[in-house]
mmCIF file of C-alpha atoms in Angstrom:
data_model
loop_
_atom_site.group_PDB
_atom_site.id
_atom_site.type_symbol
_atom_site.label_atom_id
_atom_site.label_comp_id
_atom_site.label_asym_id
_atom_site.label_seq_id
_atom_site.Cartn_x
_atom_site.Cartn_y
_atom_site.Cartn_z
ATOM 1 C CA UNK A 1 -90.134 85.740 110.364
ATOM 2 C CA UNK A 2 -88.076 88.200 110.810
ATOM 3 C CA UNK A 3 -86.618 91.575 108.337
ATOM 4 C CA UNK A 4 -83.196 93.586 108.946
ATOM 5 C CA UNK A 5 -83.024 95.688 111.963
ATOM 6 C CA UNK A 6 -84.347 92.266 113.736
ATOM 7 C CA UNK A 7 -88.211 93.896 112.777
ATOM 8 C CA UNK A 8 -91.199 91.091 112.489
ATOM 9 C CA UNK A 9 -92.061 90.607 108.754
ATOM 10 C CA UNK A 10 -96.172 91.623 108.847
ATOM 11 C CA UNK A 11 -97.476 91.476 105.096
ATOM 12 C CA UNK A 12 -99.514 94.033 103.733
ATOM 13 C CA UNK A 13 -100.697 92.394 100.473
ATOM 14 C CA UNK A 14 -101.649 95.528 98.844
ATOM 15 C CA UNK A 15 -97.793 96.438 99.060
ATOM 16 C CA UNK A 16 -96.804 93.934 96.845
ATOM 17 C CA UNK A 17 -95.672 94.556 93.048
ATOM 18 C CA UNK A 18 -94.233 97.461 91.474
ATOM 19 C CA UNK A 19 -95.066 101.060 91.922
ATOM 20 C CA UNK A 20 -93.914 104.148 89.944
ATOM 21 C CA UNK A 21 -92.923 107.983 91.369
ATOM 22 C CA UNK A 22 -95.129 110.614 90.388
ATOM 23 C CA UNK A 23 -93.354 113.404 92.398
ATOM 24 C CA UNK A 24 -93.137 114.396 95.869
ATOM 25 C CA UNK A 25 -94.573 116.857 98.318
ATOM 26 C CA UNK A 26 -93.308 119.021 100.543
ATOM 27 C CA UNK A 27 -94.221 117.704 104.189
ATOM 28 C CA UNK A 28 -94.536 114.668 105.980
ATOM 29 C CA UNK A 29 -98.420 114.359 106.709
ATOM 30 C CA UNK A 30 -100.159 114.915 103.392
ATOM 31 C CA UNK A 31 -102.783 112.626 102.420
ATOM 32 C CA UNK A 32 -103.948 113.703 99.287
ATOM 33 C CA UNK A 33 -102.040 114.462 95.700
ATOM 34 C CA UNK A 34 -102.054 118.824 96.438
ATOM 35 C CA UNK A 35 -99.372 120.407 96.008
ATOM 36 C CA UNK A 36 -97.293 117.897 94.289
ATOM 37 C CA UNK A 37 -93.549 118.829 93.055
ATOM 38 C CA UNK A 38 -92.408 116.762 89.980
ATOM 39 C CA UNK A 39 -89.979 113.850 90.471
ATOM 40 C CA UNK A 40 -87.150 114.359 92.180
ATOM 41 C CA UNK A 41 -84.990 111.817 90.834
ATOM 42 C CA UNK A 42 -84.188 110.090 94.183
ATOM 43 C CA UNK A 43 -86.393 107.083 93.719
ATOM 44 C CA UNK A 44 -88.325 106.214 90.580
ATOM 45 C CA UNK A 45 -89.652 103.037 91.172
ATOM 46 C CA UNK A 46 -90.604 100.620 94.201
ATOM 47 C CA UNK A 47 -90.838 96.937 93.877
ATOM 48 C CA UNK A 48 -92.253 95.237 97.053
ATOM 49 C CA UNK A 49 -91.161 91.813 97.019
ATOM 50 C CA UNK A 50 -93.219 88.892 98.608
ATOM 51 C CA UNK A 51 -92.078 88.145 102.671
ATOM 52 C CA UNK A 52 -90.175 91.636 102.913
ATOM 53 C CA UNK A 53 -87.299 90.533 100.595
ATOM 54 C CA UNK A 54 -84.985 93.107 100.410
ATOM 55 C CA UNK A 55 -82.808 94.056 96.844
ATOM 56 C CA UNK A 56 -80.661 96.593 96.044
ATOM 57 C CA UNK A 57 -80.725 99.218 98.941
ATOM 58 C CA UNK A 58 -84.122 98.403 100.065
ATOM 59 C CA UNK A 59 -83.455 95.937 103.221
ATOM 60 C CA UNK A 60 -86.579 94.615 103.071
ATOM 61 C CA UNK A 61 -89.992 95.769 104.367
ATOM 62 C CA UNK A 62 -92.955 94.653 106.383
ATOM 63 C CA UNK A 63 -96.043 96.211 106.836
ATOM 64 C CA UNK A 64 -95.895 100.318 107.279
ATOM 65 C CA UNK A 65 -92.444 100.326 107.123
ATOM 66 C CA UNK A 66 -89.554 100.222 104.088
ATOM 67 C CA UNK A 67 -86.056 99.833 105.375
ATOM 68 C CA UNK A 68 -83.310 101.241 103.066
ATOM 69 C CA UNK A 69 -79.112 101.279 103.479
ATOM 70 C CA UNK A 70 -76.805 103.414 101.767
ATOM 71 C CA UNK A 71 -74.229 101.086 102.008
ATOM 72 C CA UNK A 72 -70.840 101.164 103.739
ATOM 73 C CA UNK A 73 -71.258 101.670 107.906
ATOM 74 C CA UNK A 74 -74.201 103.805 107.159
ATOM 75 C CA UNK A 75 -76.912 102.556 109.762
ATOM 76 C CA UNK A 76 -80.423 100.988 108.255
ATOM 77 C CA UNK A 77 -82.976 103.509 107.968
ATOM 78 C CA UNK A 78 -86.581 103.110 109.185
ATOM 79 C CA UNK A 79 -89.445 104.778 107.073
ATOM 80 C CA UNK A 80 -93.114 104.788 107.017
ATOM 81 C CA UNK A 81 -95.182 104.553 104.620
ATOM 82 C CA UNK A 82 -99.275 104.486 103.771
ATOM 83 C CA UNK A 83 -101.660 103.764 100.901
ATOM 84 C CA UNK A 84 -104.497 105.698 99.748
ATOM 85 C CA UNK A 85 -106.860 105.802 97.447
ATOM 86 C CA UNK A 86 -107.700 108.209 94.946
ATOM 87 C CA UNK A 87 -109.424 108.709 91.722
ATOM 88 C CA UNK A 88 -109.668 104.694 92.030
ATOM 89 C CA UNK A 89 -105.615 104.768 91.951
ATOM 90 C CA UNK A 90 -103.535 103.363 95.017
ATOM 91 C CA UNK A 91 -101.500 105.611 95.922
ATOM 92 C CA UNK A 92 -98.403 104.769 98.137
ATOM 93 C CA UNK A 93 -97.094 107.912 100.583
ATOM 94 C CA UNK A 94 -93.195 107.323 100.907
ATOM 95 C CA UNK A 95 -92.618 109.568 104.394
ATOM 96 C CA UNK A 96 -89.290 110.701 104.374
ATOM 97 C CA UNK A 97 -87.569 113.050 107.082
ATOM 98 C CA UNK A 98 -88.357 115.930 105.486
ATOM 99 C CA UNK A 99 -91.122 115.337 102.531
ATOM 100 C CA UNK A 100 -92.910 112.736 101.057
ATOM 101 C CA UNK A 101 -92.233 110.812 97.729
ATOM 102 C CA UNK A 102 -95.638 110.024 96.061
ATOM 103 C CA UNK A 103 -95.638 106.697 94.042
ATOM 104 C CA UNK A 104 -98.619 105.012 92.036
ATOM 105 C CA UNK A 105 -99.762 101.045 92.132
ATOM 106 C CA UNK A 106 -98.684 99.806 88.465
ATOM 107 C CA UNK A 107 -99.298 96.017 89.235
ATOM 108 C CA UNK A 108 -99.479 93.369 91.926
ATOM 109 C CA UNK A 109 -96.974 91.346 89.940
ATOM 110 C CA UNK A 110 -94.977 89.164 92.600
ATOM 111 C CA UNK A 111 -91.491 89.853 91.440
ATOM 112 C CA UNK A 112 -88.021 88.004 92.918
ATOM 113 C CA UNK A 113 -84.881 89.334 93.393
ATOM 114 C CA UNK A 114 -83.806 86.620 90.649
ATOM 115 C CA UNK A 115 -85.996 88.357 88.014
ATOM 116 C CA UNK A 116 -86.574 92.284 89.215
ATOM 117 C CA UNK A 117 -84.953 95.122 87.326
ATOM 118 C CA UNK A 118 -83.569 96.217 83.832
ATOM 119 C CA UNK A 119 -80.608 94.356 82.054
ATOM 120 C CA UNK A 120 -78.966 94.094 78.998
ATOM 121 C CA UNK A 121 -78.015 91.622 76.272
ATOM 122 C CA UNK A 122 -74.513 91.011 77.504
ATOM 123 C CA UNK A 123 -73.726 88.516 74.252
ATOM 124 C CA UNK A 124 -71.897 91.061 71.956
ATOM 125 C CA UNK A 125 -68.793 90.078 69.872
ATOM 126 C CA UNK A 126 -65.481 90.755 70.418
ATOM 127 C CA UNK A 127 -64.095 94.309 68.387
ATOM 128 C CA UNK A 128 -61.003 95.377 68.939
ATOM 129 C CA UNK A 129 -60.542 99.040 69.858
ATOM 130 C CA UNK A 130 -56.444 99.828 70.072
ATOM 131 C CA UNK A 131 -57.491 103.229 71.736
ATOM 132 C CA UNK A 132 -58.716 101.955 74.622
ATOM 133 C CA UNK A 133 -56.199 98.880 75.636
ATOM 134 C CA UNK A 134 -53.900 99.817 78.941
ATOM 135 C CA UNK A 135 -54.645 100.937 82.380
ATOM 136 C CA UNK A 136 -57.203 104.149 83.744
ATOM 137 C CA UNK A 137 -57.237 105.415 87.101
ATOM 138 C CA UNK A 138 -60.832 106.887 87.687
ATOM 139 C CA UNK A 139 -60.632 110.570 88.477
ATOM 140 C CA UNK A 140 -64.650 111.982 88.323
ATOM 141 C CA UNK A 141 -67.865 110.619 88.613
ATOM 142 C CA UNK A 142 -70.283 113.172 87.101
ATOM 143 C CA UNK A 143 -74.070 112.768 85.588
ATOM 144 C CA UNK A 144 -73.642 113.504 82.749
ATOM 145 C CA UNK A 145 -70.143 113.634 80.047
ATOM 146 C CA UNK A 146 -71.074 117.378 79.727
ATOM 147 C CA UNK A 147 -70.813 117.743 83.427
ATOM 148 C CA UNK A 148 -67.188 117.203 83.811
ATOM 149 C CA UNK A 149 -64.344 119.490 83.989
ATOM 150 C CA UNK A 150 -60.850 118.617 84.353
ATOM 151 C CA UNK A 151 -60.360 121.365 87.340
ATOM 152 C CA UNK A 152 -62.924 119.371 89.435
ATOM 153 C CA UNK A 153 -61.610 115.875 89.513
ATOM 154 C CA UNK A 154 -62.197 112.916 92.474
ATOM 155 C CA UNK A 155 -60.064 110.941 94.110
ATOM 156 C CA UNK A 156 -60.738 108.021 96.296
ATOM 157 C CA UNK A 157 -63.780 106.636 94.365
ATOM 158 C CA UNK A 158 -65.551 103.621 94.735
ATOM 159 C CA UNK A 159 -64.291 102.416 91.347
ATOM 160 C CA UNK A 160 -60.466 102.990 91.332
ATOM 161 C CA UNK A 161 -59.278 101.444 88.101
ATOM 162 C CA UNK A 162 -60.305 99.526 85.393
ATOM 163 C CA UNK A 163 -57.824 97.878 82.939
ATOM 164 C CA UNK A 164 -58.639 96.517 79.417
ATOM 165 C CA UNK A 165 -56.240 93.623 77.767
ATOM 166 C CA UNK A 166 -56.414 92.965 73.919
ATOM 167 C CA UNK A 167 -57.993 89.469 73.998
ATOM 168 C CA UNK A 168 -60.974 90.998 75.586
ATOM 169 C CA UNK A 169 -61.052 90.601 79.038
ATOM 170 C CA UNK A 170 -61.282 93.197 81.795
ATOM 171 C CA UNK A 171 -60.604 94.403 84.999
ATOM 172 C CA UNK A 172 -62.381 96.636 87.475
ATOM 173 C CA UNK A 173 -60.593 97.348 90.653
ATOM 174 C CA UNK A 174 -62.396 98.530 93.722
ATOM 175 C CA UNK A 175 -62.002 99.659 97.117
ATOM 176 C CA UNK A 176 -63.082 96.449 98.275
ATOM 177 C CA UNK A 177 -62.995 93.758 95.414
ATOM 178 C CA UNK A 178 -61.625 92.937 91.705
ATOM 179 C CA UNK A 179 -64.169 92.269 89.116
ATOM 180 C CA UNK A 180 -63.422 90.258 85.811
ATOM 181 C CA UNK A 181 -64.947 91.272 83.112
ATOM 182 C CA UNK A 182 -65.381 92.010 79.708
ATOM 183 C CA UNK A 183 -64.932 94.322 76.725
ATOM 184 C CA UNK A 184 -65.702 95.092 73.297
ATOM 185 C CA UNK A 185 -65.321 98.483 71.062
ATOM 186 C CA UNK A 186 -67.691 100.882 72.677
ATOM 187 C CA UNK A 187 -68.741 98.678 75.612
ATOM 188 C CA UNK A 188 -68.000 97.309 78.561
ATOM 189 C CA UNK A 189 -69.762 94.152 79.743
ATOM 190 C CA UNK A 190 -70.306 93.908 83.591
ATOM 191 C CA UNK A 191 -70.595 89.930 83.987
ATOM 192 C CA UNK A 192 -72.087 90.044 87.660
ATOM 193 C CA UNK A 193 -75.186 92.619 86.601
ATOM 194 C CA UNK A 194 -75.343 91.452 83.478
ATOM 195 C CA UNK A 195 -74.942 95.130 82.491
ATOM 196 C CA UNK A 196 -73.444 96.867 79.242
ATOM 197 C CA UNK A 197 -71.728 100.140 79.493
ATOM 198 C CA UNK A 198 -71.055 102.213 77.048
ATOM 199 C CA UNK A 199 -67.462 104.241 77.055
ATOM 200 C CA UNK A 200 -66.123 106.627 74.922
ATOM 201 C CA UNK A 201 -62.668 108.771 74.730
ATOM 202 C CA UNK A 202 -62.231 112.393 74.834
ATOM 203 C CA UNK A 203 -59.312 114.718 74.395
ATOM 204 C CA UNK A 204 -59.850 117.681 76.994
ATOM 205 C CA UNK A 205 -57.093 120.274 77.106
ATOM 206 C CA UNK A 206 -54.476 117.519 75.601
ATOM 207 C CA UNK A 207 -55.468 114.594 77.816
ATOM 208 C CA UNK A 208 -57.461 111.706 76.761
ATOM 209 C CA UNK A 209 -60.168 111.216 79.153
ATOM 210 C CA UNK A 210 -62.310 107.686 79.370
ATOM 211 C CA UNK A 211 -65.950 108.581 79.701
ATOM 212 C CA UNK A 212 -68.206 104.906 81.194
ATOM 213 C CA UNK A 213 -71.276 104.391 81.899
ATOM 214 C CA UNK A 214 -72.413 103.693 85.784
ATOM 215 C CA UNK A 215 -75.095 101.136 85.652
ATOM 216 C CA UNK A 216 -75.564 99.568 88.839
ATOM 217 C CA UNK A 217 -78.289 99.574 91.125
ATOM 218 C CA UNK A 218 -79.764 103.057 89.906
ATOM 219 C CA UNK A 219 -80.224 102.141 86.699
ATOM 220 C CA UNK A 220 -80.940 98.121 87.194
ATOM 221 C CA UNK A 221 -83.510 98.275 89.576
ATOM 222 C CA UNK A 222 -84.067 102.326 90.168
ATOM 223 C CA UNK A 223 -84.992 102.939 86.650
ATOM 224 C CA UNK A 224 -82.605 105.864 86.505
ATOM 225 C CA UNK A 225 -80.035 106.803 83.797
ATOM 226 C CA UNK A 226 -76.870 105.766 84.279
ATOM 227 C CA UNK A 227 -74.113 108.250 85.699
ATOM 228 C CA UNK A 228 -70.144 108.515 84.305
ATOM 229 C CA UNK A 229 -67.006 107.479 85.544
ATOM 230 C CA UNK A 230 -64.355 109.472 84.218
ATOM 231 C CA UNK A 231 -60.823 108.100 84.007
ATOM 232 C CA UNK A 232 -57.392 109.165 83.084
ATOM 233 C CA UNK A 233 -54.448 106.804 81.476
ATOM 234 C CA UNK A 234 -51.604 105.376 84.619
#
C-alpha cells in the first residue's frame, strides 16, 4: 500500500493513537528528555491513524517517517521520527531540521479521520445582530485581538471577505472557493468543520473593526487556540 510521496505504508503499531507535546529540544540526535525547552506551540498533539491515513497537514505516515504539507505548492516534507522509553512512558522523538519536538504516548486509541479532533455544537438559534449585517474585507490576521494595530494591516489573505445577510446565512470568500455558511449574534457557524467562531466589533481610531475567530485545522485537530481575522466594512 502505498502513502504520499509514492512511500510504502510499513506499520509500526506502537505509533498508533494519540500523543501529546511536552516540549522540544534543541538538536536533532537526543535520546533522552535533558535539556528539554517548553512547548513551542508548533505542534501540540499527534494522532497516528491506522494504514498511514493522513488528516489535516499530516500526509500520512508509515513506519519512521511522518509526512507533513503546508499547503499551497509547498513540496511534502519527509521527517523521522523514533520511540523510546522512559520512566515506563513512550516517548515519541519528532526530528525536525533543526530540533526535536518531544511528544508523550496518551493512548493507542485507533482514531479516523471521520471522528479525530475538537468541534463544536454548531445547533445555536438564530439572533439577530444589526451591527454586524453587510460586507468585510479581511485586513489582519493576528493571535490574539490585543495583537492588532491598524498601522500593520494584510492584504491578500487566505480569507478575503466574509458577508453576513439578515436571515442568517453567510458567506466566506476565499482565494480559491466560496463557503456558505451561517450566523448568529456573536458567532459564526462554519458548516464544513462544524466549527463556531466567535466575532466581536471594535471601534479603533473611528473605524469599526470585525474581530473572528480562526478555527481550522490548528485548533480542530492541533489542539491550539484559535487565531483572529480582522476585517474592515467595503
Amino acid at each position: 500500500m502505498k502513502i504520499a510521496n509514492g512511500m510504502e505504508f510499513i506499520n509500526d503499531k506502537v505509533v498508533i493513537g494519540k500523543w501529546n507535546n511536552i516540549g522540544w529540544i534543541g538538536n536533532t540526535h537526543c535520546t533522552s528528555l535533558d535539556d528539554l525547552n517548553e512547548k513551542s506551540g508548533e505542534y501540540d498533539t499527534l494522532y497516528f491513524l491506522p494504514n498511514g491515513e493522513p488528516y489535516w497537514i499530516f500526509e500520512g505516515w508509515t513506519k519512521g517517517i511522518l509526512l507533513i504539507h503546508y499547503g499551497g505548492d509547498e513540496p511534502i516534507i519527509t521527517y523521522k521520527y523514533d520511540i523510546h522509553q522512559i520512566d515506563n512512558k513512550e516517548y515519541l522523538f519528532f526530528r525536525l531540521d533543526n530540533k526535536t519536538e518531544i511528544f508523550v504516548k496518551v493512548n493507542c486509541k485507533h482514531y479516523t479521520k471521520a471522528t479525530l479532533g475538537k468541534h463544536d455544537d454548531i445547533n445555536l438559534p438564530f439572533i439577530y445582530d444589526e451591527r454586524v449585517l453587510g460586507k468585510w474585507k479581511s485586513v489582519g490576521f493576528v493571535d490574539t485581538i490585543e495583537s492588532f494595530s491598524p498601522d500593520n494591516e494584510s492584504h491578500g489573505l487566505y480569507l478575503k471577505e466574509i458577508k453576513f445577510f439578515p436571515d442568517g446565512r453567510l458567506i466566506q470568500t476565499y482565494m480559491d472557493e466560496i463557503w456558505h455558511d451561517k450566523w448568529t449574534k456573536g458567532s459564526v457557524i462554519n458548516l464544513h468543520r462544524t466549527t463556531v467562531s466567535a466575532y466581536e466589533i471594535y471601534v479603533i481610531n473611528g473605524t469599526e473593526y470585525l474581530f473572528m475567530e480562526w478555527k481550522m485545522g490548528n485548533y480542530i485537530y492541533g489542539g491550539m487556540k484559535p487565531n483572529f481575522y480582522v476585517f474592515i466594512r467595503t
